[in-house]
Amino acid sequence: MRLNNKTQLFRIITLLIIVTIIGCKEASTNEQGDEKVDKIVSANSDHPKLILTKAGVESIRKQLGNIPIFDNTLKAVQEEIDAEIALGIDTPIPKDYSGGYTHVRHKRNMIVLQKAGVLYQILNDEKYAKYVKDMLMQYEAMYKTLPVHPKTRSYARGKLFWQCLNDSNWLVYVSQAYDCIYNYLTEEERNKLETNLFKPFADFISVDNPQFYQRVHNHSTWGNAAVGMIGLVMNDEELIDRALYGIKGAEMDKTAKDDDGGFINKDGKAGFLANIEEPFSPDGYYNEGPYYQRYAMYPFLVFAEGLHNVKPELKIFEYKEGVLLKSINALLNLSDADGEFFPLNDGQKGMSYYNDALVTAVDISYHFGAQDPGLLSIAEKQNKVLLDDSGLAVALGIKNGKAKPFAKKSINLSDGPDGKQGGVGILRNEDIELVFKYAAQGSSHGHYDKLSYSLYENGEEIIQDYGLARFVNIEQKGGGNYLKENKTWAKQTIAHNTVTQNETSHYNGDFEIGSKHNPELNYFSTENESVQVVSAKEANAYPGTEMLRTMAIIKDEDLEKPYVLDIMKLVSNKANQYDFPYYFLGQVLNSNFEYKIPSTLKPLGDKNGYQHLYVEGSAKANKDNTKFSWLNKGKFYTLTAVTNTNDEILFTRIGANDPAFNLRREAAIMLRRKNTKNTLFVSTIEAHGSYSPVSESAVNSNSSIKELKVILDTDQYTAIEITNVKGNTKLFITINKNASKETKHTLKINDKDYDWSGSYYFK
Amino acid sequence: MRLNNKTQLFRIITLLIIVTIIGCKEASTNEQGDEKVDKIVSANSDHPKLILTKAGVESIRKQLGNIPIFDNTLKAVQEEIDAEIALGIDTPIPKDYSGGYTHVRHKRNMIVLQKAGVLYQILNDEKYAKYVKDMLMQYEAMYKTLPVHPKTRSYARGKLFWQCLNDSNWLVYVSQAYDCIYNYLTEEERNKLETNLFKPFADFISVDNPQFYQRVHNHSTWGNAAVGMIGLVMNDEELIDRALYGIKGAEMDKTAKDDDGGFINKDGKAGFLANIEEPFSPDGYYNEGPYYQRYAMYPFLVFAEGLHNVKPELKIFEYKEGVLLKSINALLNLSDADGEFFPLNDGQKGMSYYNDALVTAVDISYHFGAQDPGLLSIAEKQNKVLLDDSGLAVALGIKNGKAKPFAKKSINLSDGPDGKQGGVGILRNEDIELVFKYAAQGSSHGHYDKLSYSLYENGEEIIQDYGLARFVNIEQKGGGNYLKENKTWAKQTIAHNTVTQNETSHYNGDFEIGSKHNPELNYFSTENESVQVVSAKEANAYPGTEMLRTMAIIKDEDLEKPYVLDIMKLVSNKANQYDFPYYFLGQVLNSNFEYKIPSTLKPLGDKNGYQHLYVEGSAKANKDNTKFSWLNKGKFYTLTAVTNTNDEILFTRIGANDPAFNLRREAAIMLRRKNTKNTLFVSTIEAHGSYSPVSESAVNSNSSIKELKVILDTDQYTAIEITNVKGNTKLFITINKNASKETKHTLKINDKDYDWSGSYYFK
């Protein structure tokens, strides 16, 4: 009887569960479409549940062989892991910096473990589970007695690696592997791993290293994600809480700084949520810039995916008005035509949306976001997908022909947690892209380059931003870490396309001062496709001096390609020297001024980056307009600048005082204006024509701009007249203060009246 | 009766003609295949007959729409010419240098005329014929009173252009256009054009400018072809003779020189046949190098094609054992993996087999040669064909799936009319290509770089040859002509990867001395795929000093990629200073020696090219081995050199004394050995590993060569021991004199006996 009753109760409960599940499934389907089916099931305590889910694995297995990009990715991963398995397992005693063998091996192991775990789930082949188990057991055996890493350079040394950051990377990946083979292991095996490896590992990178963990910084994001993800797998609420909100009751030294000179924890904020809150602006711009956003992205998204699956009630993808998904869109927009990220602040050139972190970002954004078909075209270019539910969704989208081009347009991205600390404005017209930086300091990876810019044509640099001085992971160059030239050169103002006053950097190159201020947007206007404009002001880089820069990309039907108009207005309470460089790339063609070259090359100065510049030539500028042309990668470019005969022109080349050849020998042409209080630097940069070494024909190799003239410059307005070689003249008037779309303006210049509404006039 | 007889006779003759034609057709078909049918018919006086033939045009018309690459080329040409016709005709009064408007316009007109003529024939649309006629008549109207070109820089000024060379280019193209519309014109129109334009034009570039026409030089080849081609069209035997054999009875100043410093006519040879005879070696190597061969190729081949069609009895393609077609094979082999020509002597980098002249060369070589299916794969890459019989043959070959990869292997190309003036040896193994130059002076475009080399990995330069100092057709850079740095830098020995003795160039940089001598091959051995070797000797570059260089590409199974072994043996009758540079490209990684950088950069010397090199660093070399690594375009490279502690190491950079920024700022590392009579420079260059800025992983970034050791160096033998990091040692012994494949050698080194047959020992 009791048995019968029990049986009956069991039946009723089972039925109820089934009904509930079906109901939920339907609700979910109705709300968000088929692809989300799995998420209900995965919220239980079954494994896998973190990134892969039980239901997701089932879907994937069903579709296999019928989803080309997924199938190909799977095949490549299988080949890669089979080769690793054949090589055997090596978990060497840690001893090297980045680039050294033990570093590279442990880094490789984390990737291999994650992938092998996924293969076990998808292919249901125990050889992968056994491989993961065997390697984890070797780590367990080593880790329980492992001392802190012998290399001492880091402010937070790890155990497997020289810094906690890399240890955290490892745990982010390995927690996924553990989740995948969780059910393959016996309880005893799990206890062993959790007690001797995962729990102490999570504690070491958090409670034992609060200077690393307890802060708002991309390093900490990795730490938080690592602790949180292993917590989700182990079902350890304490670790999950520590991940989300930081170490309970940790007391931090508010004045301490890290290796890069950034404050460890000035305002006490910590944990994953604070790390979403602080560095992302409401537009999804990440305060350190795209290179570090790309790096930080993976833990943000993969932990968010885990939270979404295990703790859907947190609604992590809706946190801060969906900023995580917005940030992916921002990041993709911070890339050039080839998908390479603009090297704002510390950024290594060449990093692009082909990086695996962006495969994660694109797939997650597609799956958990609004299924933007533009993302599918990027996924096609990436030619691989995540081997999980989101990758499946992308693969199906592509297979079903849903992909459309990801159209990058002009975009203004605010900076700061509340979007009120300046930003980055990107102007785009045809193949020309201008990246204008008026952002805040950018944490410890920030450069002192207020109102600077870089310019691209179809993915090639015209006027370059130097990027960082580092060869990431190349051991021969300073262990693959930041080189001292990053501070002495790359971060300095003179290394950037902006104004340097009296040969000192913005904010005197002081991180604390820089972190207190930021430029302010004057206006951003892209309604008119032919005239894209951004204008911003900076009043604190040099106390007593105000810099207002207005940059436009203008498409004039008389000119072959859109050109850049650049108006830098300086108002100061004293006379200064202003240096205004253009870091062009390529070969000098000609100029409309005579220059002299020195017989020996000497550095331009002895500090603030000037010590790294050789002077290769010098000249007096022309009255009215100074012109200079160059050729780069088969394209012609011409700078036309409004100058006076007191202006000096310097040809410089990077590379002085560079005892280990760490810097690239690249050129600039620099305008120098001495002993001046208020002034304007006005110039245009044209891209024109082409040259082919195969046909040896030079097309449109001459500038189309005949004259550039300032016809008015007041507190309120600056007016520039641009006359082209066809004799047609255009007038650009920019509003220097209180610019708004609506305000009406009436202005008389040379007895002619101009009436308009908005932030600028152009006709 | 008489009428009847006449009719009957007529019938008999007609029958006889038909029988003869059929018989010839059959003979031709049997001998050479279908594609040659046309050539019989074209030998008559019908037009077109020069490049297009009546029969060819018929075949083409039949196949149209069914030969994709031909159809696409035709479509592109039609679009191009229709656009030109829409623009209207402009034949401006000549006034500019290269790159200026009138130059560019007349150059464009000649191409447009040629293409419009072809379109008329293929499409049978009179608008093209009319366009050609109208433009020719404008030229006729202008030419009859046209003075010599106003620009005075050339040793042989043209009329349409500043130099006769360009006038000749024009006539080579325009004679084809004239042939195409010959039958469209009335006899009166033809008389007008021939009397006022073509005949005086041909006379001007020949009898009026013998210093241009009457010599063996690529300029003259154009002149000869121009005169000959218009002669073939006009059926003017006197012009044809003048083209083939030069101006009858012309007396030349045997000591006169041209703009480039070359002798105008030292030995009295002239005419097209002499121009085939002299510059081409029996292997088809062109004495000025591939860049100029590419330029000269077009008139050689297009005139040859015309001769073949109109005067088949000349058997022009069999002349000098078929050297014209051989030379195409040689030229294709003188290109890197991307099809770019090695910049031997004066060569502009980037010129490649995508140039239109090579479309001509490849199609003609296929059609008139042995139908090599490898040529079809190059034609596929070129993605266009000639719009003539040869282009049709190629298009059909591709359509019929006959294309196979053009496999470039190691090849030795002799230089000199009889193949006895040195040569160029190209060693290839996997992705590594080494171009070893032991050729003769190379006419006026030669560089003073005996036994120099350049090194490539998969089309990217590892150790570069500078090429020429010129921006061809870019008016802003010296009118697009040779810059003075071509003489002061690019031609000098120190600009090359060979030895410079006592800071003077080979042959004292004297063209006359250089033209008297050439290096001699010691041996070239490529039977063993893993060990490709070239060795040559030069005894006259520095009187009293003998240079013997042996270079090998060795594939060692312990190393990832094939490496270069370089043994330069110097024997002198006095003590000298030897400079031995490596023009590497990319970023310095590390070295096993300490170097110092100067506070200011000074030139290394004051003449012979040294005045253009800044010294960026200096060091004392290591005892035993000096190592140096760099990174370029994502690949790692390491130089290992046998040195002693008296050797100096210099880091140099090009760019000193360059007042117009004409030179590229590129680096070298240089070994300097002072006060030494006899010596060896022995080194290896390894390509290894890779770096990706996307994955940021550095793979195999360290050298695999542990030690390099000279264990024997005698008059007869030099023996080098190479030990890799796995501890395995290989021995390379090279024969320094009287090397031959057959000779047996027995040698005892360090009490060990070595026995072998052949030019080198390797084990």
GROMACS .gro file of N, CA, C and O in nm, chain B residues 241-278:
model
  152
 1004ASP      N    1   6.394   4.563  -9.365
 1004ASP     CA    2   6.539   4.537  -9.361
 1004ASP      C    3   6.607   4.623  -9.255
 1004ASP      O    4   6.695   4.577  -9.182
 1005ARG      N    5   6.567   4.750  -9.251
 1005ARG     CA    6   6.626   4.841  -9.151
 1005ARG      C    7   6.596   4.791  -9.009
 1005ARG      O    8   6.677   4.803  -8.919
 1006ALA      N    9   6.477   4.732  -8.994
 1006ALA     CA   10   6.440   4.679  -8.863
 1006ALA      C   11   6.526   4.558  -8.828
 1006ALA      O   12   6.578   4.547  -8.717
 1007LEU      N   13   6.544   4.469  -8.925
 1007LEU     CA   14   6.613   4.344  -8.895
 1007LEU      C   15   6.763   4.362  -8.881
 1007LEU      O   16   6.826   4.298  -8.797
 1008TYR      N   17   6.820   4.450  -8.965
 1008TYR     CA   18   6.967   4.454  -8.972
 1008TYR      C   19   7.027   4.590  -8.937
 1008TYR      O   20   7.148   4.607  -8.944
 1009GLY      N   21   6.942   4.687  -8.904
 1009GLY     CA   22   6.994   4.819  -8.871
 1009GLY      C   23   7.000   4.909  -8.993
 1009GLY      O   24   6.968   4.867  -9.105
 1010ILE      N   25   7.039   5.036  -8.966
 1010ILE     CA   26   7.047   5.134  -9.074
 1010ILE      C   27   7.168   5.104  -9.160
 1010ILE      O   28   7.280   5.094  -9.108
 1011LYS      N   29   7.143   5.090  -9.290
 1011LYS     CA   30   7.253   5.056  -9.380
 1011LYS      C   31   7.356   5.168  -9.380
 1011LYS      O   32   7.323   5.285  -9.399
 1012GLY      N   33   7.480   5.133  -9.359
 1012GLY     CA   34   7.589   5.228  -9.375
 1012GLY      C   35   7.599   5.336  -9.268
 1012GLY      O   36   7.673   5.433  -9.283
 1013ALA      N   37   7.527   5.321  -9.160
 1013ALA     CA   38   7.536   5.423  -9.055
 1013ALA      C   39   7.672   5.416  -8.986
 1013ALA      O   40   7.719   5.309  -8.950
 1014GLU      N   41   7.735   5.531  -8.970
 1014GLU     CA   42   7.864   5.538  -8.900
 1014GLU      C   43   7.840   5.586  -8.758
 1014GLU      O   44   7.780   5.690  -8.735
 1015MET      N   45   7.885   5.509  -8.661
 1015MET     CA   46   7.858   5.545  -8.520
 1015MET      C   47   7.986   5.583  -8.448
 1015MET      O   48   8.092   5.528  -8.472
 1016ASP      N   49   7.972   5.675  -8.350
 1016ASP     CA   50   8.082   5.710  -8.261
 1016ASP      C   51   8.093   5.599  -8.156
 1016ASP      O   52   8.005   5.580  -8.073
 1017LYS      N   53   8.204   5.525  -8.163
 1017LYS     CA   54   8.216   5.406  -8.077
 1017LYS      C   55   8.242   5.441  -7.930
 1017LYS      O   56   8.240   5.354  -7.844
 1018THR      N   57   8.268   5.567  -7.898
 1018THR     CA   58   8.296   5.602  -7.758
 1018THR      C   59   8.179   5.676  -7.692
 1018THR      O   60   8.183   5.704  -7.573
 1019ALA      N   61   8.075   5.706  -7.769
 1019ALA     CA   62   7.963   5.783  -7.713
 1019ALA      C   63   7.885   5.701  -7.610
 1019ALA      O   64   7.878   5.578  -7.620
 1020LYS      N   65   7.827   5.773  -7.513
 1020LYS     CA   66   7.749   5.704  -7.410
 1020LYS      C   67   7.609   5.764  -7.401
 1020LYS      O   68   7.586   5.878  -7.440
 1021ASP      N   69   7.517   5.684  -7.346
 1021ASP     CA   70   7.380   5.733  -7.333
 1021ASP      C   71   7.357   5.794  -7.194
 1021ASP      O   72   7.449   5.808  -7.116
 1022ASP      N   73   7.232   5.831  -7.164
 1022ASP     CA   74   7.198   5.895  -7.036
 1022ASP      C   75   7.236   5.810  -6.915
 1022ASP      O   76   7.264   5.860  -6.807
 1023ASP      N   77   7.230   5.680  -6.932
 1023ASP     CA   78   7.256   5.591  -6.820
 1023ASP      C   79   7.404   5.554  -6.808
 1023ASP      O   80   7.442   5.477  -6.722
 1024GLY      N   81   7.487   5.607  -6.898
 1024GLY     CA   82   7.630   5.579  -6.891
 1024GLY      C   83   7.673   5.459  -6.973
 1024GLY      O   84   7.789   5.417  -6.969
 1025GLY      N   85   7.578   5.400  -7.047
 1025GLY     CA   86   7.612   5.285  -7.130
 1025GLY      C   87   7.668   5.330  -7.265
 1025GLY      O   88   7.633   5.437  -7.314
 1026PHE      N   89   7.753   5.248  -7.324
 1026PHE     CA   90   7.805   5.280  -7.457
 1026PHE      C   91   7.692   5.275  -7.559
 1026PHE      O   92   7.608   5.186  -7.557
 1027ILE      N   93   7.692   5.372  -7.649
 1027ILE     CA   94   7.591   5.374  -7.754
 1027ILE      C   95   7.613   5.257  -7.849
 1027ILE      O   96   7.523   5.179  -7.875
 1028ASN      N   97   7.730   5.248  -7.899
 1028ASN     CA   98   7.755   5.140  -7.995
 1028ASN      C   99   7.903   5.116  -8.009
 1028ASN      O  100   7.970   5.175  -8.092
 1029LYS      N  101   7.953   5.029  -7.921
 1029LYS     CA  102   8.097   5.007  -7.916
 1029LYS      C  103   8.144   4.917  -8.030
 1029LYS      O  104   8.254   4.934  -8.081
 1030ASP      N  105   8.062   4.821  -8.069
 1030ASP     CA  106   8.110   4.723  -8.166
 1030ASP      C  107   8.031   4.719  -8.297
 1030ASP      O  108   8.044   4.625  -8.375
 1031GLY      N  109   7.947   4.823  -8.317
 1031GLY     CA  110   7.885   4.838  -8.447
 1031GLY      C  111   7.765   4.749  -8.475
 1031GLY      O  112   7.706   4.758  -8.581
 1032LYS      N  113   7.727   4.667  -8.382
 1032LYS     CA  114   7.612   4.579  -8.408
 1032LYS      C  115   7.482   4.657  -8.396
 1032LYS      O  116   7.470   4.750  -8.315
 1033ALA      N  117   7.381   4.617  -8.471
 1033ALA     CA  118   7.252   4.685  -8.467
 1033ALA      C  119   7.146   4.601  -8.535
 1033ALA      O  120   7.175   4.502  -8.604
 1034GLY      N  121   7.021   4.642  -8.512
 1034GLY     CA  122   6.910   4.573  -8.575
 1034GLY      C  123   6.848   4.469  -8.483
 1034GLY      O  124   6.909   4.426  -8.384
 1035PHE      N  125   6.727   4.426  -8.520
 1035PHE     CA  126   6.651   4.337  -8.435
 1035PHE      C  127   6.723   4.205  -8.410
 1035PHE      O  128   6.728   4.155  -8.297
 1036LEU      N  129   6.782   4.149  -8.514
 1036LEU     CA  130   6.848   4.018  -8.498
 1036LEU      C  131   6.968   4.029  -8.405
 1036LEU      O  132   6.989   3.943  -8.319
 1037ALA      N  133   7.044   4.137  -8.420
 1037ALA     CA  134   7.157   4.159  -8.328
 1037ALA      C  135   7.106   4.178  -8.186
 1037ALA      O  136   7.169   4.136  -8.088
 1038ASN      N  137   6.991   4.239  -8.173
 1038ASN     CA  138   6.933   4.260  -8.040
 1038ASN      C  139   6.880   4.131  -7.979
 1038ASN      O  140   6.860   4.124  -7.859
 1039ILE      N  141   6.854   4.033  -8.061
 1039ILE     CA  142   6.824   3.901  -8.005
 1039ILE      C  143   6.956   3.831  -7.971
 1039ILE      O  144   6.972   3.772  -7.864
 1040GLU      N  145   7.050   3.843  -8.065
 1040GLU     CA  146   7.178   3.773  -8.053
 1040GLU      C  147   7.254   3.811  -7.925
 1040GLU      O  148   7.297   3.724  -7.849
 1041GLU      N  149   7.265   3.941  -7.902
 1041GLU     CA  150   7.357   3.990  -7.799
 1041GLU      C  151   7.305   3.977  -7.655
 1041GLU      O  152   7.372   3.920  -7.571
   0.00000   0.00000   0.00000
